Amino acid sequence: MSTHLLPLLAPLALLLAAFAGFRDPGRRPASVPRAAEAAALTAVIVALLSAGLLALAGAGTSPLIGAHGIGLSVRLDAVSATMLVLVSFVGWTVVRYTATYLDGEDRQGAFTGWLCATLASVLLLVQAGNLTHFVMAWIATSLFLHRLLLFYPDRPTARRAARKKAVTARAGDAALIGAAILLAVGYRTSDIATIAEVARAGQAVLQGSALAVCTAGLIALAALLKSAQFPTHGWVTEVMETPTPVSALLHAGVINGGGFLLIRFADPMLLAPGVLSVL
């Protein structure tokens, strides 16, 4: 088994903690806060080990867990290793703070579960090695965050913020799916590293074509919507109706996903200078 699959242990640990939260969703769940913090700390350790692996073995992509370009694969390079360390560390801090902040709240276990699931999806996003993996993690992040935004469903402002976020998120998802399809067709692969390499070499089918502009435009649109840039920023100003850990998690990696998208697909973006100028 490829050593580059090591980063997958970080989201796996958090998903197990999320499952524990869903099994005991009520007030003061006996072991859920401890399990969540242990999982978050495990994610930090895995991220640091992944950075060490990168330094020793160099950048690389794991074999695909799937078939026909559809499935999971891990891309370990300077960008993903940096994001893994940053997101996991801030995530650990947020999970630790949540245990005290929500102590005695109804559905504390459920909140902790959705928090761990959201954090796991962000970690899956930053280590994605192929387009399918990237898109699935991107969508999962939005869906799990929606549950956190509705933690107080009886508050009208919380419901309004969640509705606004849902609309912008679905539009961003559609833009990213469209971009992924065009990238897969234009580069004849779903591997992100291969796409970047071909784009840098100037050998892409998309180069200098209207298809390049459309692809870059969809990537830029998805990034703008994910990062809540003007004029789609309204929902961000209303998340104060959710528990404070949600705001912290947003800045730990959720809304920064748009910036990560642009960094990860910077080489195809360079084939459409006009889109970059607008962006």
mmCIF file of C-alpha atoms in Angstrom:
data_model
loop_
_atom_site.group_PDB
_atom_site.id
_atom_site.type_symbol
_atom_site.label_atom_id
_atom_site.label_comp_id
_atom_site.label_asym_id
_atom_site.label_seq_id
_atom_site.Cartn_x
_atom_site.Cartn_y
_atom_site.Cartn_z
ATOM 1 C CA MET A 1 0.000 0.000 0.000
ATOM 2 C CA SER A 2 1.304 3.458 -0.889
ATOM 3 C CA THR A 3 2.679 5.552 1.968
ATOM 4 C CA HIS A 4 0.984 8.539 0.354
ATOM 5 C CA LEU A 5 -2.315 7.199 1.699
ATOM 6 C CA LEU A 6 -1.181 8.205 5.200
ATOM 7 C CA PRO A 7 -3.116 11.549 5.196
ATOM 8 C CA LEU A 8 -6.392 9.614 4.842
ATOM 9 C CA LEU A 9 -6.047 8.550 8.488
ATOM 10 C CA ALA A 10 -6.771 12.123 9.618
ATOM 11 C CA PRO A 11 -10.330 12.415 8.223
ATOM 12 C CA LEU A 12 -10.972 8.756 9.048
ATOM 13 C CA ALA A 13 -10.337 9.388 12.754
ATOM 14 C CA LEU A 14 -12.676 12.390 12.714
ATOM 15 C CA LEU A 15 -15.407 10.446 10.916
ATOM 16 C CA LEU A 16 -15.250 7.776 13.617
ATOM 17 C CA ALA A 17 -15.649 10.505 16.245
ATOM 18 C CA ALA A 18 -18.566 11.942 14.269
ATOM 19 C CA PHE A 19 -20.242 8.531 14.316
ATOM 20 C CA ALA A 20 -19.844 8.435 18.103
ATOM 21 C CA GLY A 21 -21.517 11.849 18.320
ATOM 22 C CA PHE A 22 -24.464 10.742 16.213
ATOM 23 C CA ARG A 23 -24.925 7.650 18.386
ATOM 24 C CA ASP A 24 -25.093 9.775 21.555
ATOM 25 C CA PRO A 25 -26.594 13.083 20.329
ATOM 26 C CA GLY A 26 -27.982 14.452 23.587
ATOM 27 C CA ARG A 27 -26.792 16.628 26.448
ATOM 28 C CA ARG A 28 -23.392 15.893 28.034
ATOM 29 C CA PRO A 29 -22.647 12.716 26.073
ATOM 30 C CA ALA A 30 -20.338 10.616 28.210
ATOM 31 C CA SER A 31 -17.374 10.022 25.930
ATOM 32 C CA VAL A 32 -18.088 12.057 22.798
ATOM 33 C CA PRO A 33 -16.074 15.213 23.676
ATOM 34 C CA ARG A 34 -13.050 13.100 24.637
ATOM 35 C CA ALA A 35 -13.349 10.989 21.499
ATOM 36 C CA ALA A 36 -13.653 14.113 19.338
ATOM 37 C CA GLU A 37 -10.582 15.723 20.872
ATOM 38 C CA ALA A 38 -8.601 12.500 20.568
ATOM 39 C CA ALA A 39 -9.585 12.264 16.891
ATOM 40 C CA ALA A 40 -8.664 15.905 16.270
ATOM 41 C CA LEU A 41 -5.302 15.425 17.961
ATOM 42 C CA THR A 42 -4.759 12.292 15.877
ATOM 43 C CA ALA A 43 -5.423 14.385 12.771
ATOM 44 C CA VAL A 44 -2.736 16.861 13.853
ATOM 45 C CA ILE A 45 -0.229 14.048 14.383
ATOM 46 C CA VAL A 46 -1.087 12.499 11.005
ATOM 47 C CA ALA A 47 -0.688 15.901 9.323
ATOM 48 C CA LEU A 48 2.759 16.354 10.887
ATOM 49 C CA LEU A 49 3.780 12.820 9.870
ATOM 50 C CA SER A 50 2.543 13.554 6.340
ATOM 51 C CA ALA A 51 4.699 16.676 6.223
ATOM 52 C CA GLY A 52 7.647 14.563 7.348
ATOM 53 C CA LEU A 53 6.856 11.976 4.673
ATOM 54 C CA LEU A 54 6.825 14.742 2.071
ATOM 55 C CA ALA A 55 10.260 15.925 3.207
ATOM 56 C CA LEU A 56 11.672 12.380 3.035
ATOM 57 C CA ALA A 57 9.972 10.914 -0.036
ATOM 58 C CA GLY A 58 8.968 13.976 -2.034
ATOM 59 C CA ALA A 59 5.645 14.884 -3.586
ATOM 60 C CA GLY A 60 3.437 12.200 -5.034
ATOM 61 C CA THR A 61 -0.068 10.889 -5.585
ATOM 62 C CA SER A 62 -1.388 7.662 -4.115
ATOM 63 C CA PRO A 63 -2.984 4.939 -6.254
ATOM 64 C CA LEU A 64 -6.669 5.471 -6.942
ATOM 65 C CA ILE A 65 -9.060 3.716 -4.600
ATOM 66 C CA GLY A 66 -11.744 3.201 -7.197
ATOM 67 C CA ALA A 67 -11.946 2.665 -10.940
ATOM 68 C CA HIS A 68 -12.084 4.624 -14.207
ATOM 69 C CA GLY A 69 -10.827 7.807 -12.541
ATOM 70 C CA ILE A 70 -13.641 7.767 -9.980
ATOM 71 C CA GLY A 71 -12.718 7.291 -6.334
ATOM 72 C CA LEU A 72 -10.270 8.510 -3.714
ATOM 73 C CA SER A 73 -6.619 9.365 -4.206
ATOM 74 C CA VAL A 74 -4.299 11.469 -2.065
ATOM 75 C CA ARG A 75 -2.038 14.188 -3.441
ATOM 76 C CA LEU A 76 0.790 14.966 -1.015
ATOM 77 C CA ASP A 77 2.789 18.059 -1.893
ATOM 78 C CA ALA A 78 3.778 21.352 -0.286
ATOM 79 C CA VAL A 79 0.293 22.826 -0.679
ATOM 80 C CA SER A 80 -1.634 19.871 0.725
ATOM 81 C CA ALA A 81 0.843 19.252 3.565
ATOM 82 C CA THR A 82 0.674 22.900 4.648
ATOM 83 C CA MET A 83 -3.110 22.921 4.569
ATOM 84 C CA LEU A 84 -3.308 19.614 6.434
ATOM 85 C CA VAL A 85 -1.208 20.982 9.296
ATOM 86 C CA LEU A 86 -3.038 24.314 9.468
ATOM 87 C CA VAL A 87 -6.574 22.944 9.220
ATOM 88 C CA SER A 88 -5.983 20.059 11.630
ATOM 89 C CA PHE A 89 -4.340 22.303 14.235
ATOM 90 C CA VAL A 90 -7.087 24.935 14.163
ATOM 91 C CA GLY A 91 -9.656 22.138 14.050
ATOM 92 C CA TRP A 92 -8.175 20.570 17.185
ATOM 93 C CA THR A 93 -8.394 23.938 18.932
ATOM 94 C CA VAL A 94 -12.030 24.372 17.884
ATOM 95 C CA VAL A 95 -13.001 20.842 18.980
ATOM 96 C CA ARG A 96 -11.334 21.333 22.365
ATOM 97 C CA TYR A 97 -13.113 24.676 22.827
ATOM 98 C CA THR A 98 -16.446 23.139 21.794
ATOM 99 C CA ALA A 99 -16.385 20.672 24.681
ATOM 100 C CA THR A 100 -16.499 23.571 27.163
ATOM 101 C CA TYR A 101 -18.607 25.992 25.135
ATOM 102 C CA LEU A 102 -21.470 23.549 24.541
ATOM 103 C CA ASP A 103 -21.345 21.825 27.922
ATOM 104 C CA GLY A 104 -24.941 21.307 29.057
ATOM 105 C CA GLU A 105 -26.503 22.211 25.685
ATOM 106 C CA ASP A 106 -29.212 20.027 24.226
ATOM 107 C CA ARG A 107 -27.906 17.979 21.264
ATOM 108 C CA GLN A 108 -24.288 18.573 22.279
ATOM 109 C CA GLY A 109 -23.353 15.154 20.921
ATOM 110 C CA ALA A 110 -24.994 15.809 17.563
ATOM 111 C CA PHE A 111 -23.233 19.161 17.218
ATOM 112 C CA THR A 112 -19.882 17.564 17.990
ATOM 113 C CA GLY A 113 -20.618 14.899 15.394
ATOM 114 C CA TRP A 114 -21.401 17.377 12.638
ATOM 115 C CA LEU A 115 -18.375 19.468 13.638
ATOM 116 C CA CYS A 116 -16.062 16.466 13.272
ATOM 117 C CA ALA A 117 -17.710 15.494 9.975
ATOM 118 C CA THR A 118 -17.230 19.005 8.581
ATOM 119 C CA LEU A 119 -13.601 19.074 9.647
ATOM 120 C CA ALA A 120 -13.059 15.644 8.093
ATOM 121 C CA SER A 121 -14.503 16.820 4.781
ATOM 122 C CA VAL A 122 -12.174 19.853 4.736
ATOM 123 C CA LEU A 123 -9.181 17.579 5.349
ATOM 124 C CA LEU A 124 -10.362 15.315 2.529
ATOM 125 C CA LEU A 125 -10.638 18.355 0.275
ATOM 126 C CA VAL A 126 -7.108 19.649 0.794
ATOM 127 C CA GLN A 127 -5.546 16.222 0.126
ATOM 128 C CA ALA A 128 -7.657 15.339 -2.930
ATOM 129 C CA GLY A 129 -5.613 13.850 -5.745
ATOM 130 C CA ASN A 130 -8.290 13.571 -8.437
ATOM 131 C CA LEU A 131 -11.291 15.534 -9.619
ATOM 132 C CA THR A 132 -13.948 13.161 -8.284
ATOM 133 C CA HIS A 133 -12.413 13.145 -4.810
ATOM 134 C CA PHE A 134 -12.124 16.936 -4.876
ATOM 135 C CA VAL A 135 -15.731 17.537 -5.939
ATOM 136 C CA MET A 136 -17.157 15.036 -3.443
ATOM 137 C CA ALA A 137 -15.251 16.587 -0.531
ATOM 138 C CA TRP A 138 -16.218 20.088 -1.701
ATOM 139 C CA ILE A 139 -19.923 19.230 -1.685
ATOM 140 C CA ALA A 140 -19.712 17.313 1.611
ATOM 141 C CA THR A 141 -18.176 20.341 3.318
ATOM 142 C CA SER A 142 -21.163 22.488 2.362
ATOM 143 C CA LEU A 143 -23.740 19.871 3.355
ATOM 144 C CA PHE A 144 -22.216 19.262 6.797
ATOM 145 C CA LEU A 145 -21.782 22.983 7.423
ATOM 146 C CA HIS A 146 -25.476 23.458 6.652
ATOM 147 C CA ARG A 147 -26.345 21.200 9.583
ATOM 148 C CA LEU A 148 -24.168 23.294 11.887
ATOM 149 C CA LEU A 149 -25.765 26.525 10.708
ATOM 150 C CA LEU A 150 -29.160 25.082 11.658
ATOM 151 C CA PHE A 151 -28.139 24.009 15.148
ATOM 152 C CA TYR A 152 -30.699 26.485 16.506
ATOM 153 C CA PRO A 153 -33.530 25.828 14.008
ATOM 154 C CA ASP A 154 -36.007 27.919 15.992
ATOM 155 C CA ARG A 155 -34.068 31.127 15.277
ATOM 156 C CA PRO A 156 -35.350 32.881 12.123
ATOM 157 C CA THR A 157 -32.005 34.553 11.433
ATOM 158 C CA ALA A 158 -30.229 31.193 11.624
ATOM 159 C CA ARG A 159 -32.675 29.716 9.104
ATOM 160 C CA ARG A 160 -32.209 32.720 6.824
ATOM 161 C CA ALA A 161 -28.419 32.407 6.941
ATOM 162 C CA ALA A 162 -28.665 28.685 6.201
ATOM 163 C CA ARG A 163 -30.974 29.308 3.222
ATOM 164 C CA LYS A 164 -28.630 31.921 1.776
ATOM 165 C CA LYS A 165 -25.664 29.606 2.269
ATOM 166 C CA ALA A 166 -27.557 26.727 0.638
ATOM 167 C CA VAL A 167 -28.297 28.778 -2.489
ATOM 168 C CA THR A 168 -24.713 30.011 -2.920
ATOM 169 C CA ALA A 169 -23.306 26.569 -2.074
ATOM 170 C CA ARG A 170 -25.416 24.777 -4.679
ATOM 171 C CA ALA A 171 -24.428 27.358 -7.292
ATOM 172 C CA GLY A 172 -20.773 26.883 -6.354
ATOM 173 C CA ASP A 173 -21.171 23.100 -6.499
ATOM 174 C CA ALA A 174 -22.673 23.329 -9.979
ATOM 175 C CA ALA A 175 -19.824 25.572 -11.153
ATOM 176 C CA LEU A 176 -17.185 23.204 -9.790
ATOM 177 C CA ILE A 177 -18.868 20.132 -11.290
ATOM 178 C CA GLY A 178 -18.972 21.885 -14.661
ATOM 179 C CA ALA A 179 -15.293 22.825 -14.376
ATOM 180 C CA ALA A 180 -14.361 19.266 -13.395
ATOM 181 C CA ILE A 181 -16.164 17.843 -16.421
ATOM 182 C CA LEU A 182 -14.417 20.278 -18.761
ATOM 183 C CA LEU A 183 -11.034 19.515 -17.173
ATOM 184 C CA ALA A 184 -11.574 15.764 -17.473
ATOM 185 C CA VAL A 185 -12.605 16.109 -21.125
ATOM 186 C CA GLY A 186 -9.890 18.594 -22.046
ATOM 187 C CA TYR A 187 -7.011 16.819 -20.326
ATOM 188 C CA ARG A 188 -8.344 13.250 -20.729
ATOM 189 C CA THR A 189 -7.610 12.473 -17.077
ATOM 190 C CA SER A 190 -9.038 13.114 -13.637
ATOM 191 C CA ASP A 191 -5.642 13.198 -11.906
ATOM 192 C CA ILE A 192 -5.005 16.715 -10.595
ATOM 193 C CA ALA A 193 -1.195 16.477 -10.709
ATOM 194 C CA THR A 194 -1.284 15.336 -14.339
ATOM 195 C CA ILE A 195 -3.628 18.179 -15.254
ATOM 196 C CA ALA A 196 -1.245 20.704 -13.689
ATOM 197 C CA GLU A 197 1.777 19.163 -15.405
ATOM 198 C CA VAL A 198 0.167 19.178 -18.842
ATOM 199 C CA ALA A 199 -1.070 22.763 -18.375
ATOM 200 C CA ARG A 200 2.418 23.928 -17.370
ATOM 201 C CA ALA A 201 3.901 22.240 -20.430
ATOM 202 C CA GLY A 202 1.448 24.057 -22.688
ATOM 203 C CA GLN A 203 0.203 20.809 -24.199
ATOM 204 C CA ALA A 204 -3.402 21.025 -23.106
ATOM 205 C CA VAL A 205 -6.254 20.644 -25.514
ATOM 206 C CA LEU A 206 -7.821 23.603 -23.730
ATOM 207 C CA GLN A 207 -4.973 26.047 -24.356
ATOM 208 C CA GLY A 208 -5.977 29.138 -26.241
ATOM 209 C CA SER A 209 -9.542 27.946 -26.715
ATOM 210 C CA ALA A 210 -12.952 29.090 -25.586
ATOM 211 C CA LEU A 211 -13.043 25.913 -23.520
ATOM 212 C CA ALA A 212 -10.080 27.182 -21.479
ATOM 213 C CA VAL A 213 -11.933 30.402 -20.719
ATOM 214 C CA CYS A 214 -15.104 28.536 -19.739
ATOM 215 C CA THR A 215 -13.180 26.171 -17.477
ATOM 216 C CA ALA A 216 -11.263 28.958 -15.757
ATOM 217 C CA GLY A 217 -14.450 31.003 -15.446
ATOM 218 C CA LEU A 218 -16.280 28.174 -13.699
ATOM 219 C CA ILE A 219 -13.343 27.606 -11.329
ATOM 220 C CA ALA A 220 -13.251 31.318 -10.502
ATOM 221 C CA LEU A 221 -17.016 31.402 -9.936
ATOM 222 C CA ALA A 222 -16.870 28.376 -7.614
ATOM 223 C CA ALA A 223 -14.041 30.004 -5.646
ATOM 224 C CA LEU A 224 -15.883 33.312 -5.295
ATOM 225 C CA LEU A 225 -19.047 31.610 -4.072
ATOM 226 C CA LYS A 226 -17.188 29.328 -1.643
ATOM 227 C CA SER A 227 -15.259 32.207 -0.108
ATOM 228 C CA ALA A 228 -18.373 34.398 0.213
ATOM 229 C CA GLN A 229 -16.977 37.249 -1.854
ATOM 230 C CA PHE A 230 -19.131 40.295 -2.601
ATOM 231 C CA PRO A 231 -21.978 40.230 -3.517
ATOM 232 C CA THR A 232 -22.546 36.672 -2.190
ATOM 233 C CA HIS A 233 -21.213 37.422 1.282
ATOM 234 C CA GLY A 234 -24.549 38.050 3.019
ATOM 235 C CA TRP A 235 -24.847 34.724 4.793
ATOM 236 C CA VAL A 236 -21.440 35.116 6.486
ATOM 237 C CA THR A 237 -22.606 38.204 8.342
ATOM 238 C CA GLU A 238 -25.506 36.235 9.857
ATOM 239 C CA VAL A 239 -23.694 33.200 11.260
ATOM 240 C CA MET A 240 -23.582 34.829 14.692
ATOM 241 C CA GLU A 241 -26.848 32.990 15.345
ATOM 242 C CA THR A 242 -24.919 29.727 15.358
ATOM 243 C CA PRO A 243 -22.617 28.566 18.190
ATOM 244 C CA THR A 244 -19.233 30.299 18.223
ATOM 245 C CA PRO A 245 -17.295 27.146 17.190
ATOM 246 C CA VAL A 246 -19.054 27.297 13.806
ATOM 247 C CA SER A 247 -17.584 30.742 13.108
ATOM 248 C CA ALA A 248 -14.175 29.446 14.135
ATOM 249 C CA LEU A 249 -14.498 26.416 11.872
ATOM 250 C CA LEU A 250 -15.486 28.638 8.959
ATOM 251 C CA HIS A 251 -12.164 30.418 9.212
ATOM 252 C CA ALA A 252 -10.305 27.162 9.853
ATOM 253 C CA GLY A 253 -10.823 26.075 6.293
ATOM 254 C CA VAL A 254 -14.403 26.127 5.033
ATOM 255 C CA ILE A 255 -14.559 29.536 3.366
ATOM 256 C CA ASN A 256 -10.841 29.336 2.592
ATOM 257 C CA GLY A 257 -11.702 26.454 0.274
ATOM 258 C CA GLY A 258 -12.154 28.960 -2.548
ATOM 259 C CA GLY A 259 -8.574 30.164 -2.229
ATOM 260 C CA PHE A 260 -7.334 26.577 -2.078
ATOM 261 C CA LEU A 261 -9.271 25.783 -5.259
ATOM 262 C CA LEU A 262 -7.499 28.601 -7.116
ATOM 263 C CA ILE A 263 -4.096 27.482 -5.837
ATOM 264 C CA ARG A 264 -4.688 23.839 -6.711
ATOM 265 C CA PHE A 265 -5.822 24.661 -10.261
ATOM 266 C CA ALA A 266 -3.531 27.645 -10.817
ATOM 267 C CA ASP A 267 -1.922 26.135 -13.930
ATOM 268 C CA PRO A 268 -5.177 25.688 -15.897
ATOM 269 C CA MET A 269 -6.218 29.158 -14.725
ATOM 270 C CA LEU A 270 -3.083 30.653 -16.297
ATOM 271 C CA LEU A 271 -4.355 29.524 -19.697
ATOM 272 C CA ALA A 272 -7.145 32.134 -19.438
ATOM 273 C CA PRO A 273 -5.477 35.472 -18.537
ATOM 274 C CA GLY A 274 -8.718 37.355 -19.096
ATOM 275 C CA VAL A 275 -10.480 35.387 -16.368
ATOM 276 C CA LEU A 276 -7.565 36.030 -14.016
ATOM 277 C CA SER A 277 -7.830 39.752 -14.699
ATOM 278 C CA VAL A 278 -11.527 39.739 -13.808
ATOM 279 C CA LEU A 279 -10.867 37.600 -10.734
#
